[in-house]
Amino acid sequence: MENKRQKKQSDRATISDVARLAGVSKTTISRYLSGKYHMLSDSTLNRIEKVIAELNYRPNKMARGLKRDRSYLIGMVIADITNPFSTAILRGAEDVCKQRGYSLMVCNTDNDPAKEREYIFMLQSHRIDGLIINTTGRNNKFLQELATEKTAVVLVDRKVPELGFDTVTLDNEQAMAAGVNHLLARGYKHIALFSESIAGVSSREERVRTFQNMLSDREVSAEVHEIDLRELREFSLLLDEFFQKAPKGKRAVFAANGVILLKTIHLIQEKGIEIGKDVAVLGFDDMEWAPLIGPGITTLAQPTYEMGVTAMKRVLERIDGDRSPAQNIAFSGQLLVRGSAPEVRD
Amino acid sequence: MENKRQKKQSDRATISDVARLAGVSKTTISRYLSGKYHMLSDSTLNRIEKVIAELNYRPNKMARGLKRDRSYLIGMVIADITNPFSTAILRGAEDVCKQRGYSLMVCNTDNDPAKEREYIFMLQSHRIDGLIINTTGRNNKFLQELATEKTAVVLVDRKVPELGFDTVTLDNEQAMAAGVNHLLARGYKHIALFSESIAGVSSREERVRTFQNMLSDREVSAEVHEIDLRELREFSLLLDEFFQKAPKGKRAVFAANGVILLKTIHLIQEKGIEIGKDVAVLGFDDMEWAPLIGPGITTLAQPTYEMGVTAMKRVLERIDGDRSPAQNIAFSGQLLVRGSAPEVRD
DNA sequence: TTGTAAGCGTTATCAC
DNA sequence: GTGATAACGCTTACAA
């Protein structure tokens, strides 16, 4: 009953349909699709365009990808997609990606190495041309493998030096130093730093190390606490302890990232302690809510959008054949002074 | 110099490599890859597994997709990826997607119909099997086309009835009613609703309409203002006006979504007006910061994660062949009472 | 339980 | 300027 095109799997127009209707060969259409317009006569070009519009033809990237051994797909593996820090990076990466004709495959690992592994596997199957990853650091074998093959890999936020990949990060030493110096200059004598699980996450390690180095030989009491956010009760107790021993006037709480900062503020407010008066608060990541809470929260802003843009550009350069040694690109953090850590008198 | 495998484009193992090393045909490997283990003898199965592990073989989804006319790709087109509302949905969708062996292509349109169109085009080229879209509502022709072909489409948050797609949304009438009733019960007499550009965005239209219907024949003064967030100055003036004419005790500001809510709070605080005392504040979308600002902001929470999960499940059902009439799935909003809209006396 | 061979929609290599 | 034709890495009748 059907005509002879019944063999086709879907109703989508293919390059052959276009060729037939335009009265030329597939090769010619392919040339058009690859932008080799100088090889086409004006009349064929016009005809092709008309047919394509008529048929609503969309070149099949799977077929093209199979043939050219390129997928035009970039993988983006993110530890926590609901963290605004991550989405800001994503947004930067996405803008560049689109502009260059690539598409983004987004994966959310929840900081789980097993999930990360499954995603890398999946991305390999899709033959992604590049990968931007905010890695748990515990799938290095897999990552190495990816890079050995065809894929350009760029690490964001977290480095893994052994891997020899390009990295785009914050200059955590500079940023932490800016934060610590601010607190010192304002007269704080008791500073507690809170961070999520530190080991293996380079950004956290750098922040903590800098904090400790700067404060070790001073007349300032410094402490570092590792927090498990699933155990808020423990976190709360730790804060109580700190508030008990550190005198009201000169104590400051330092949050190593935006997620911890939010939880810290939550707990402090719950205890009826007033931010900026009873305790100073300072944290990494400048979230949209920072100016609105209490007297405004002083933060260390990261240029997240630019980090995303830069990471994607680096990936695309690698895809385009750049074989130069790995680059480590670090951005400066910016201290945004608000009311949560006011000057204190002796 | 090279051996005869030099013709291969990349070094990646293919199904033929596996077949050769396992001493069987490609067909047999393909059967293994498709999980048809009952058609394989134990010894071949074992050999295949060993070779695959050895070669680090990853089946090429482009090749498989080309042949089977399925990409195992789901497109997700989002108006604003930095809006936590969107990422929460994304997270739900992503979880289901992964679990079912599909991958997500994420696109951010900035509410720009032109960008949306380009993305849909791109997604068509990748032959996505399904699409979840938070649409601008101004590319209906393109969307229709997608659906005519092979792609399952589900609309989230914003409906376009003419299109006949499945939708997953908030029950905006119920949610808005809960909000308005709360304010009425607490004694507020002057209520101003602020929303971004309303026309064409069903969620906003429904909220505004319900607000107006409920308040039209009451002894309450109600007003609706359409806000352009790029013109914060105007927004500020509008608020001034409202504060001037509405008496201090009984006025409330209602924000039609989380983005507007944040900006509203920003402006109110800038004016030195105290939330919960000088003015009540209530808004759609429960963001993580809502309990931390002022006396805690009363909000209408949307079950965003579940919406994402539901939308993705619907898409996958359609992909799996469900041809039933379009479903409109609406979730209830939940009023979270905090301190920003306290009871007022006469 | 296994294998042969054709074909998915492109691009690349030659040829004219 | 244009066209035949052979791949790319898979799946799928159909055979055995």
XYZ file of C-alpha atoms (C1' of nucleotides) in Angstrom:
724
model
C 0.000 0.000 0.000
C 2.814 2.332 0.930
C 5.099 3.733 -1.664
C 8.654 2.526 -1.893
C 9.912 4.788 0.869
C 8.303 2.521 3.395
C 11.670 1.030 4.194
C 12.639 4.177 6.040
C 12.630 3.929 9.783
C 11.112 7.270 10.571
C 9.495 9.912 8.460
C 12.403 12.270 8.812
C 13.943 13.578 5.658
C 17.457 12.348 4.945
C 20.254 13.652 2.837
C 19.086 11.341 0.047
C 15.640 12.857 0.049
C 17.125 16.291 -0.256
C 19.448 15.129 -3.010
C 16.664 13.525 -5.004
C 14.334 16.492 -4.744
C 17.082 18.951 -5.552
C 18.161 16.808 -8.477
C 21.751 16.472 -7.329
C 23.874 13.853 -5.577
C 24.251 13.290 -1.852
C 27.806 14.508 -2.135
C 26.623 17.883 -3.239
C 24.225 18.152 -0.340
C 26.967 17.096 2.024
C 29.135 19.858 0.649
C 26.395 22.314 1.336
C 26.000 21.030 4.867
C 29.694 21.448 5.500
C 29.587 25.030 4.335
C 31.695 24.474 1.243
C 29.622 26.936 -0.699
C 32.434 27.877 -3.066
C 32.176 24.435 -4.595
C 28.541 24.950 -5.484
C 26.941 26.883 -8.279
C 24.465 29.526 -7.240
C 21.579 27.712 -8.810
C 22.249 24.416 -7.008
C 22.779 26.262 -3.779
C 19.430 27.953 -4.067
C 17.681 24.781 -4.990
C 19.222 22.974 -2.044
C 18.147 25.645 0.382
C 14.624 25.551 -0.909
C 14.349 21.787 -0.624
C 15.813 21.770 2.859
C 13.311 24.326 4.035
C 10.473 22.472 2.361
C 11.354 19.127 3.841
C 12.272 20.582 7.159
C 15.454 18.643 6.855
C 17.761 18.352 9.878
C 21.118 16.695 9.319
C 21.523 13.670 11.539
C 24.376 14.244 13.956
C 24.597 10.605 14.828
C 25.369 9.699 11.242
C 27.715 12.600 10.828
C 29.341 11.792 14.129
C 29.805 8.167 13.262
C 31.491 9.028 10.026
C 33.645 11.864 11.297
C 34.381 10.249 14.618
C 33.158 13.299 16.458
C 29.973 13.665 18.435
C 29.791 17.432 18.909
C 28.889 16.571 22.466
C 30.606 17.871 25.575
C 30.097 16.138 28.905
C 29.761 18.138 32.065
C 30.043 16.169 35.265
C 29.029 18.125 38.309
C 29.194 17.148 41.954
C 26.021 18.955 42.949
C 23.781 20.508 40.357
C 21.620 22.271 42.949
C 24.588 24.214 44.267
C 24.372 27.681 42.701
C 28.143 27.662 42.416
C 27.844 24.773 39.990
C 24.998 26.199 37.970
C 26.819 29.471 37.535
C 29.759 27.583 36.056
C 27.392 25.534 33.972
C 25.819 28.642 32.593
C 29.175 29.999 31.449
C 30.157 26.703 29.913
C 26.818 26.392 28.213
C 26.985 29.799 26.583
C 30.318 29.055 24.940
C 29.274 25.583 24.006
C 26.189 26.738 22.179
C 28.000 29.494 20.415
C 30.455 26.973 19.022
C 27.864 24.494 17.881
C 28.400 21.879 20.539
C 25.828 20.497 22.924
C 26.151 19.791 26.605
C 25.400 16.566 28.376
C 24.947 17.298 32.048
C 25.504 14.754 34.799
C 25.026 15.128 38.532
C 27.122 12.848 40.739
C 26.122 13.879 44.258
C 29.822 13.549 45.046
C 29.428 9.808 44.675
C 32.389 8.138 42.946
C 30.223 5.232 41.823
C 27.793 7.569 40.097
C 30.680 9.465 38.631
C 32.050 6.263 37.191
C 28.746 5.281 35.644
C 28.435 8.689 34.071
C 31.913 8.649 32.635
C 31.115 5.258 31.181
C 27.940 6.580 29.623
C 29.688 9.632 28.275
C 32.353 7.448 26.719
C 29.629 5.497 25.021
C 28.265 8.666 23.530
C 31.804 9.452 22.344
C 31.837 12.928 23.846
C 34.492 15.136 22.299
C 35.282 16.860 25.567
C 34.636 16.717 29.272
C 34.479 19.298 31.997
C 34.518 17.704 35.369
C 34.203 18.708 38.964
C 35.572 15.404 40.106
C 35.387 13.411 43.283
C 39.007 12.560 42.534
C 38.350 8.895 42.934
C 37.987 7.767 39.343
C 41.343 8.734 38.062
C 41.837 5.513 36.142
C 38.669 6.113 34.171
C 39.546 9.701 33.499
C 43.019 8.819 32.364
C 41.559 6.350 29.974
C 39.229 8.925 28.501
C 42.110 11.258 27.868
C 44.277 8.536 26.334
C 41.684 8.179 23.711
C 40.005 11.031 21.998
C 38.567 13.184 24.700
C 39.719 16.562 25.942
C 39.373 16.805 29.709
C 39.347 19.932 31.843
C 39.035 19.903 35.610
C 37.089 22.704 37.288
C 37.282 23.756 40.901
C 39.140 20.616 41.930
C 42.569 19.622 40.668
C 44.157 16.202 40.428
C 47.803 16.938 39.611
C 48.771 13.370 38.677
C 46.319 13.408 35.822
C 48.006 16.185 33.909
C 44.768 17.793 32.756
C 44.083 21.455 32.231
C 42.484 22.969 35.302
C 40.329 26.001 35.962
C 40.095 26.870 39.627
C 39.949 29.598 42.176
C 43.220 30.877 43.578
C 42.277 29.487 46.938
C 45.386 30.754 48.716
C 44.814 34.307 47.626
C 41.128 34.161 48.446
C 41.569 32.556 51.824
C 44.333 35.022 52.632
C 42.037 37.905 51.780
C 39.444 36.490 54.125
C 41.796 35.805 57.000
C 43.508 39.169 56.691
C 40.160 40.871 56.753
C 39.223 39.174 60.005
C 42.621 39.914 61.555
C 42.534 43.531 60.510
C 39.122 43.885 62.087
C 40.398 42.559 65.394
C 39.061 38.992 65.577
C 41.056 36.668 67.842
C 39.132 33.401 67.688
C 38.398 31.973 64.292
C 36.758 28.676 63.475
C 36.782 27.344 59.915
C 34.126 24.868 58.853
C 34.424 22.714 55.762
C 32.841 19.625 54.297
C 34.963 16.495 53.935
C 38.387 17.795 53.052
C 40.613 14.934 51.956
C 41.032 14.626 48.205
C 39.171 17.808 47.308
C 41.934 20.182 46.329
C 39.955 23.382 46.718
C 39.097 22.547 50.298
C 42.578 21.336 51.081
C 44.097 24.552 49.823
C 41.700 26.672 51.782
C 42.311 24.799 54.994
C 46.061 24.697 54.559
C 46.270 28.405 53.920
C 44.078 29.103 56.906
C 46.288 27.011 59.151
C 49.552 28.383 57.817
C 48.476 31.966 58.252
C 47.185 31.489 61.746
C 49.627 29.018 63.277
C 52.177 31.416 64.709
C 49.887 34.211 65.766
C 48.270 35.281 68.959
C 45.031 34.165 67.389
C 43.278 30.915 68.182
C 42.381 29.070 65.029
C 40.515 25.836 64.613
C 39.329 23.757 61.658
C 36.306 21.492 61.737
C 35.263 18.940 59.172
C 31.499 18.818 58.820
C 29.209 16.088 57.611
C 26.073 17.887 56.511
C 23.990 14.804 57.130
C 24.875 15.179 60.806
C 23.591 18.644 61.579
C 23.348 17.809 65.268
C 27.110 17.358 65.478
C 27.694 20.549 63.594
C 25.441 22.359 66.034
C 27.340 20.965 69.007
C 30.630 22.048 67.503
C 29.314 25.567 67.182
C 28.067 25.532 70.787
C 31.492 24.486 71.935
C 33.122 27.275 70.003
C 30.709 29.854 71.307
C 31.316 28.669 74.832
C 35.044 29.029 74.836
C 35.516 32.013 72.531
C 34.667 35.399 74.058
C 31.706 37.157 72.516
C 33.488 40.182 71.140
C 36.246 38.633 69.110
C 35.042 35.464 67.532
C 34.431 34.685 63.915
C 33.031 31.752 62.001
C 34.475 31.096 58.548
C 32.565 28.877 56.106
C 34.641 27.158 53.444
C 31.861 27.244 50.863
C 28.362 28.499 50.194
C 26.568 25.359 51.256
C 28.295 25.302 54.644
C 27.760 29.036 54.977
C 24.029 28.666 54.616
C 23.842 25.876 57.170
C 26.055 27.791 59.552
C 23.823 30.816 59.412
C 20.825 28.593 59.939
C 22.268 27.103 63.099
C 23.531 30.399 64.454
C 20.147 32.045 64.024
C 18.464 29.064 65.634
C 20.607 29.565 68.693
C 19.453 33.150 68.914
C 22.958 34.424 68.337
C 23.142 37.649 66.390
C 25.351 37.755 63.318
C 27.679 40.738 63.203
C 27.194 41.404 66.898
C 27.652 38.215 68.858
C 29.722 36.553 66.187
C 31.291 37.476 62.881
C 30.466 35.369 59.843
C 32.461 35.115 56.661
C 32.221 32.599 53.870
C 33.284 31.469 50.430
C 30.834 31.863 47.525
C 28.730 34.926 47.089
C 25.142 33.802 46.812
C 22.264 36.041 45.868
C 20.919 35.946 49.414
C 24.155 37.048 51.070
C 23.318 40.761 51.215
C 19.837 40.084 52.564
C 20.591 38.116 55.683
C 21.126 39.940 58.953
C 23.514 42.858 58.448
C 24.568 41.377 55.094
C 27.033 38.510 54.942
C 30.616 39.263 53.993
C 31.733 36.772 51.359
C 34.526 35.710 49.049
C 33.032 35.767 45.591
C 34.261 33.429 42.877
C 33.982 34.470 39.221
C 31.921 31.414 38.486
C 30.542 32.396 35.117
C 34.016 33.187 33.831
C 35.309 29.923 35.199
C 32.695 28.083 33.195
C 33.476 30.071 30.085
C 37.194 29.491 30.478
C 36.869 25.787 31.102
C 34.750 25.334 27.999
C 37.096 27.415 25.877
C 40.007 25.287 27.016
C 38.151 22.106 26.135
C 37.349 23.438 22.685
C 40.948 24.487 22.100
C 42.046 20.964 22.940
C 39.438 19.560 20.618
C 40.714 21.866 17.928
C 44.107 20.251 18.247
C 45.973 22.201 20.917
C 48.664 19.843 22.228
C 50.499 22.278 24.480
C 51.312 21.325 28.082
C 48.501 21.385 30.605
C 47.486 24.796 31.860
C 46.400 25.589 35.392
C 44.223 28.648 35.225
C 43.412 30.205 38.590
C 41.020 33.071 39.150
C 41.196 35.489 42.041
C 38.463 35.595 44.599
C 36.966 38.894 45.602
C 36.200 39.912 49.147
C 32.790 41.546 49.376
C 32.642 43.380 52.649
C 29.200 43.603 54.206
C 28.061 43.855 57.803
C 28.619 40.368 59.184
C 32.207 40.966 60.296
C 32.418 44.522 61.622
C 35.489 46.024 63.249
C 35.832 45.147 66.933
C 37.566 47.101 69.699
C 40.053 45.682 72.226
C 55.167 0.885 9.834
C 51.753 0.571 11.371
C 49.921 -2.681 11.375
C 46.831 -3.142 9.273
C 44.546 -1.554 11.811
C 45.847 1.805 10.805
C 42.671 2.444 8.832
C 40.759 2.917 12.062
C 39.908 6.484 12.918
C 40.587 6.320 16.605
C 42.217 3.734 18.799
C 38.959 2.814 20.390
C 37.980 -0.807 20.312
C 34.965 -1.633 18.149
C 32.572 -4.500 18.102
C 34.719 -6.111 15.427
C 37.783 -6.043 17.630
C 35.875 -7.715 20.383
C 34.478 -10.278 17.966
C 37.880 -11.109 16.531
C 39.574 -11.486 19.885
C 36.731 -13.512 21.300
C 36.737 -15.679 18.221
C 33.076 -15.114 17.409
C 31.044 -12.968 15.020
C 29.893 -9.417 15.511
C 26.347 -10.691 15.788
C 27.221 -12.642 18.853
C 28.786 -9.631 20.490
C 25.776 -7.554 19.563
C 23.566 -10.113 21.235
C 25.659 -9.824 24.338
C 25.404 -6.050 24.266
C 21.639 -6.237 24.007
C 21.452 -8.508 27.013
C 20.244 -11.540 25.089
C 22.302 -13.809 27.302
C 20.013 -16.785 26.848
C 21.193 -17.009 23.273
C 24.805 -17.396 24.312
C 26.671 -20.378 25.654
C 28.397 -19.888 28.959
C 31.808 -20.226 27.450
C 31.254 -17.550 24.774
C 29.703 -15.269 27.318
C 32.702 -15.549 29.566
C 35.111 -15.017 26.734
C 33.231 -11.968 25.568
C 33.252 -10.455 29.021
C 36.942 -11.002 29.354
C 37.751 -9.424 26.006
C 35.515 -6.454 26.671
C 37.224 -5.794 29.971
C 40.627 -6.232 28.408
C 39.985 -3.879 25.543
C 38.055 -1.457 27.656
C 35.416 -1.623 25.033
C 32.544 0.879 25.101
C 29.735 0.350 22.619
C 29.316 3.355 20.381
C 25.903 4.898 20.947
C 26.071 6.881 17.760
C 26.374 3.726 15.704
C 23.738 1.957 17.705
C 21.523 5.009 17.575
C 21.880 5.381 13.849
C 20.877 1.818 13.282
C 18.060 1.680 15.786
C 16.827 5.196 15.128
C 17.073 6.052 18.794
C 19.595 8.319 20.415
C 19.046 7.549 24.087
C 19.218 11.282 24.533
C 16.651 13.457 26.249
C 16.657 17.203 25.721
C 15.905 19.546 28.554
C 15.225 23.123 27.597
C 15.158 25.481 30.529
C 14.319 29.157 30.625
C 16.807 30.028 33.337
C 19.296 27.462 34.529
C 20.463 29.660 37.404
C 16.991 29.746 38.903
C 16.978 27.194 41.743
C 13.436 26.302 40.760
C 14.767 25.055 37.448
C 17.729 23.171 38.840
C 15.536 21.387 41.342
C 13.376 20.134 38.485
C 16.471 19.290 36.507
C 17.772 17.233 39.378
C 14.614 15.163 39.542
C 14.573 14.651 35.804
C 18.221 13.735 35.794
C 17.875 11.062 38.438
C 15.175 9.229 36.499
C 16.991 9.698 33.236
C 20.186 8.115 34.496
C 18.396 5.275 36.133
C 16.786 4.406 32.829
C 19.954 4.574 30.778
C 19.257 7.832 29.009
C 21.407 10.927 29.017
C 20.358 14.526 29.358
C 21.202 17.374 27.035
C 20.676 20.612 28.880
C 19.911 23.911 27.197
C 19.431 27.339 28.714
C 17.302 29.793 26.762
C 17.274 32.879 28.978
C 13.608 33.106 28.059
C 14.671 34.064 24.565
C 12.521 32.529 21.803
C 15.358 32.793 19.292
C 17.692 30.832 21.530
C 14.934 28.355 22.187
C 14.505 27.836 18.481
C 18.190 27.280 17.897
C 18.270 24.743 20.674
C 15.287 22.849 19.412
C 16.956 22.756 16.025
C 20.128 21.395 17.546
C 18.265 18.836 19.587
C 16.442 17.686 16.489
C 19.773 17.194 14.809
C 20.886 14.990 17.654
C 17.653 13.056 17.209
C 16.689 13.275 20.863
C 14.129 10.671 21.849
C 12.348 13.008 24.219
C 12.127 16.607 25.310
C 11.212 18.309 28.534
C 10.642 21.963 28.004
C 9.939 25.022 30.047
C 8.918 26.931 26.990
C 8.675 30.573 26.112
C 5.538 29.554 24.264
C 6.700 31.239 21.119
C 8.070 28.349 19.101
C 4.984 26.279 18.851
C 5.503 25.479 15.203
C 8.899 23.979 15.916
C 7.619 22.013 18.865
C 4.708 20.669 16.912
C 7.071 19.506 14.257
C 9.209 17.686 16.783
C 6.213 15.835 18.080
C 4.963 14.951 14.632
C 8.117 13.066 14.128
C 9.637 10.825 16.674
C 10.011 12.868 19.790
C 8.048 12.718 23.020
C 7.472 16.189 24.409
C 6.457 17.137 27.933
C 5.888 20.699 29.054
C 6.895 21.675 32.603
C 5.685 24.648 34.574
C 4.198 26.328 31.527
C 1.378 24.903 29.443
C 0.473 25.536 25.821
C -2.954 23.942 25.427
C -3.059 24.111 21.607
C -0.049 21.834 21.400
C -1.675 18.862 23.048
C 1.416 17.786 24.949
C 1.588 16.216 28.362
C 2.148 18.831 31.030
C 3.548 18.807 34.532
C 2.788 21.953 36.443
C 1.861 23.454 39.742
C -1.814 23.789 40.575
C -1.494 27.524 40.470
C -5.072 28.226 41.428
C -4.864 26.135 44.558
C -1.499 27.580 45.517
C -2.459 31.162 44.895
C -5.707 30.629 46.792
C -3.778 29.280 49.748
C -1.582 32.350 49.704
C -4.405 34.855 49.359
C -6.525 33.161 52.005
C -3.621 33.219 54.374
C -3.199 36.946 53.953
C -6.953 37.568 54.292
C -7.216 35.419 57.388
C -4.389 37.340 58.953
C -6.113 40.627 58.380
C -4.305 42.196 55.441
C -6.343 44.730 53.460
C -3.923 45.999 50.840
C -2.191 43.458 48.702
C 0.123 44.047 45.771
C 1.141 41.193 43.502
C 4.348 41.470 41.503
C 5.142 39.265 38.539
C 7.524 39.189 35.619
C 6.102 39.524 32.127
C 2.801 37.700 32.291
C 1.425 37.255 28.785
C 1.936 33.813 27.320
C 3.383 32.243 30.445
C 0.571 30.078 31.737
C 1.842 29.727 35.279
C 1.972 33.463 35.729
C -1.355 34.011 34.016
C -3.054 31.508 36.277
C -1.583 33.041 39.383
C -2.582 36.538 38.425
C -6.059 35.546 37.333
C -6.739 33.688 40.547
C -5.442 36.593 42.576
C -7.729 39.005 40.757
C -10.770 36.749 40.890
C -10.436 36.166 44.576
C -9.938 39.773 45.464
C -12.217 41.608 43.042
C -15.373 41.725 45.108
C -13.891 42.197 48.516
C -13.270 45.032 50.833
C -9.602 44.505 50.087
C -7.582 46.599 47.714
C -5.680 44.424 45.297
C -3.248 45.420 42.572
C -1.092 43.577 40.075
C 2.172 44.887 38.694
C 4.191 43.528 35.831
C 7.903 43.876 36.487
C 10.843 44.039 34.145
C 13.782 42.936 36.233
C 16.164 44.869 34.039
C 14.416 48.024 35.240
C 14.887 47.801 38.966
C 14.406 51.541 39.347
C 10.844 51.282 38.099
C 10.162 48.370 40.347
C 11.435 50.415 43.271
C 9.159 53.318 42.391
C 6.178 51.005 42.183
C 6.907 49.775 45.669
C 7.269 53.339 46.985
C 3.902 54.183 45.565
C 2.313 51.194 47.200
C 3.893 51.942 50.543
C 2.708 55.501 50.326
C -0.923 54.762 49.779
C -1.334 51.571 51.803
C -1.397 52.015 55.576
C 1.481 50.453 57.438
C -0.427 47.910 59.453
C -2.349 46.072 56.780
C -0.308 45.870 53.651
C 1.245 42.865 52.025
C 3.507 42.300 49.068
C 3.034 39.076 47.131
C 5.785 37.848 44.811
C 4.722 35.606 41.950
C 7.976 33.644 41.934
C 11.275 33.195 43.717
C 13.256 35.528 41.528
C 10.827 38.388 42.050
C 10.633 37.553 45.728
C 14.356 37.969 46.156
C 14.416 41.283 44.353
C 11.413 42.504 46.293
C 13.088 41.735 49.582
C 16.211 43.463 48.377
C 14.349 46.649 47.573
C 12.263 46.598 50.724
C 15.321 46.225 52.912
C 17.090 48.976 50.993
C 14.226 51.295 51.847
C 14.684 50.530 55.536
C 11.260 48.964 55.714
C 11.006 46.061 58.095
C 9.559 42.821 56.806
C 6.863 41.329 58.995
C 6.390 44.619 60.805
C 6.015 47.418 58.303
C 4.919 45.144 55.523
C 4.018 41.515 55.051
C 5.860 39.523 52.401
C 4.727 36.317 50.775
C 6.033 34.602 47.698
C 5.997 31.607 45.410
C 8.958 29.183 45.494
C 10.561 28.131 48.715
C 14.251 28.832 48.430
C 16.867 27.698 50.894
C 17.344 31.242 52.136
C 13.670 31.898 52.890
C 13.816 30.932 56.582
C 16.948 32.992 57.147
C 15.841 36.404 56.045
C 14.251 38.732 58.567
C 11.590 36.908 60.551
C 11.614 34.099 57.979
C 9.759 34.506 54.705
C 6.414 32.789 54.297
C 6.376 30.983 50.981
C 4.418 28.724 48.659
C 6.652 25.743 48.057
C 6.487 23.785 44.825
C 7.440 20.100 44.812
C 10.098 20.768 42.229
C 12.038 17.550 42.499
C 8.888 15.500 42.056
C 7.876 17.634 39.118
C 11.157 16.809 37.437
C 10.776 13.141 38.208
C 7.228 13.088 36.922
C 8.020 14.937 33.728
C 10.840 12.559 32.907
C 8.761 9.516 33.683
C 6.067 10.777 31.368
C 8.554 11.312 28.578
C 9.912 7.812 29.008
C 6.436 6.326 28.985
C 5.770 8.071 25.698
C 9.058 6.821 24.317
C 8.064 3.342 25.407
C 5.019 3.614 23.217
C 2.266 5.116 25.357
C -0.220 6.658 22.916
C -2.897 7.652 25.396
C -4.358 11.175 25.370
C -2.250 13.984 26.801
C -2.162 14.183 30.569
C -2.074 17.389 32.575
C -0.457 16.594 35.869
C -0.721 19.340 38.471
C 0.964 19.319 41.853
C -0.288 21.154 44.896
C 1.715 23.972 46.357
C 2.373 24.060 50.062
C 2.102 27.144 52.203
C 5.053 27.381 54.564
C 4.126 29.834 57.267
C 7.012 31.786 58.709
C 7.216 35.224 60.253
C 6.951 37.562 57.289
C 3.141 37.808 57.339
C 2.047 37.852 60.963
C -1.501 38.348 62.117
C -2.566 42.007 62.272
C -5.175 43.631 64.531
C -7.888 45.959 63.374
C 23.719 -21.326 19.706
C 26.002 -19.028 15.976
C 27.119 -16.497 11.451
C 26.392 -13.652 6.835
C 25.244 -9.632 4.884
C 22.639 -5.497 4.245
C 21.832 -1.035 5.767
C 21.090 3.197 9.195
C 22.610 8.696 7.235
C 26.401 10.750 6.830
C 31.439 12.109 4.799
C 35.716 11.186 2.151
C 38.201 9.651 -1.760
C 38.475 9.496 -6.261
C 37.094 10.302 -10.609
C 35.184 13.095 -14.356
C 31.241 21.865 -9.990
C 29.568 17.451 -9.592
C 28.910 12.370 -8.731
C 29.792 7.079 -7.504
C 31.086 4.496 -3.972
C 33.026 2.867 0.146
C 33.263 3.268 4.697
C 32.011 4.668 10.046
C 30.210 0.804 14.169
C 26.463 -0.934 15.073
C 21.696 -4.145 14.626
C 18.761 -7.309 12.343
C 16.650 -10.510 9.096
C 17.559 -14.720 7.515
C 20.220 -18.904 7.318
C 22.446 -22.703 9.176
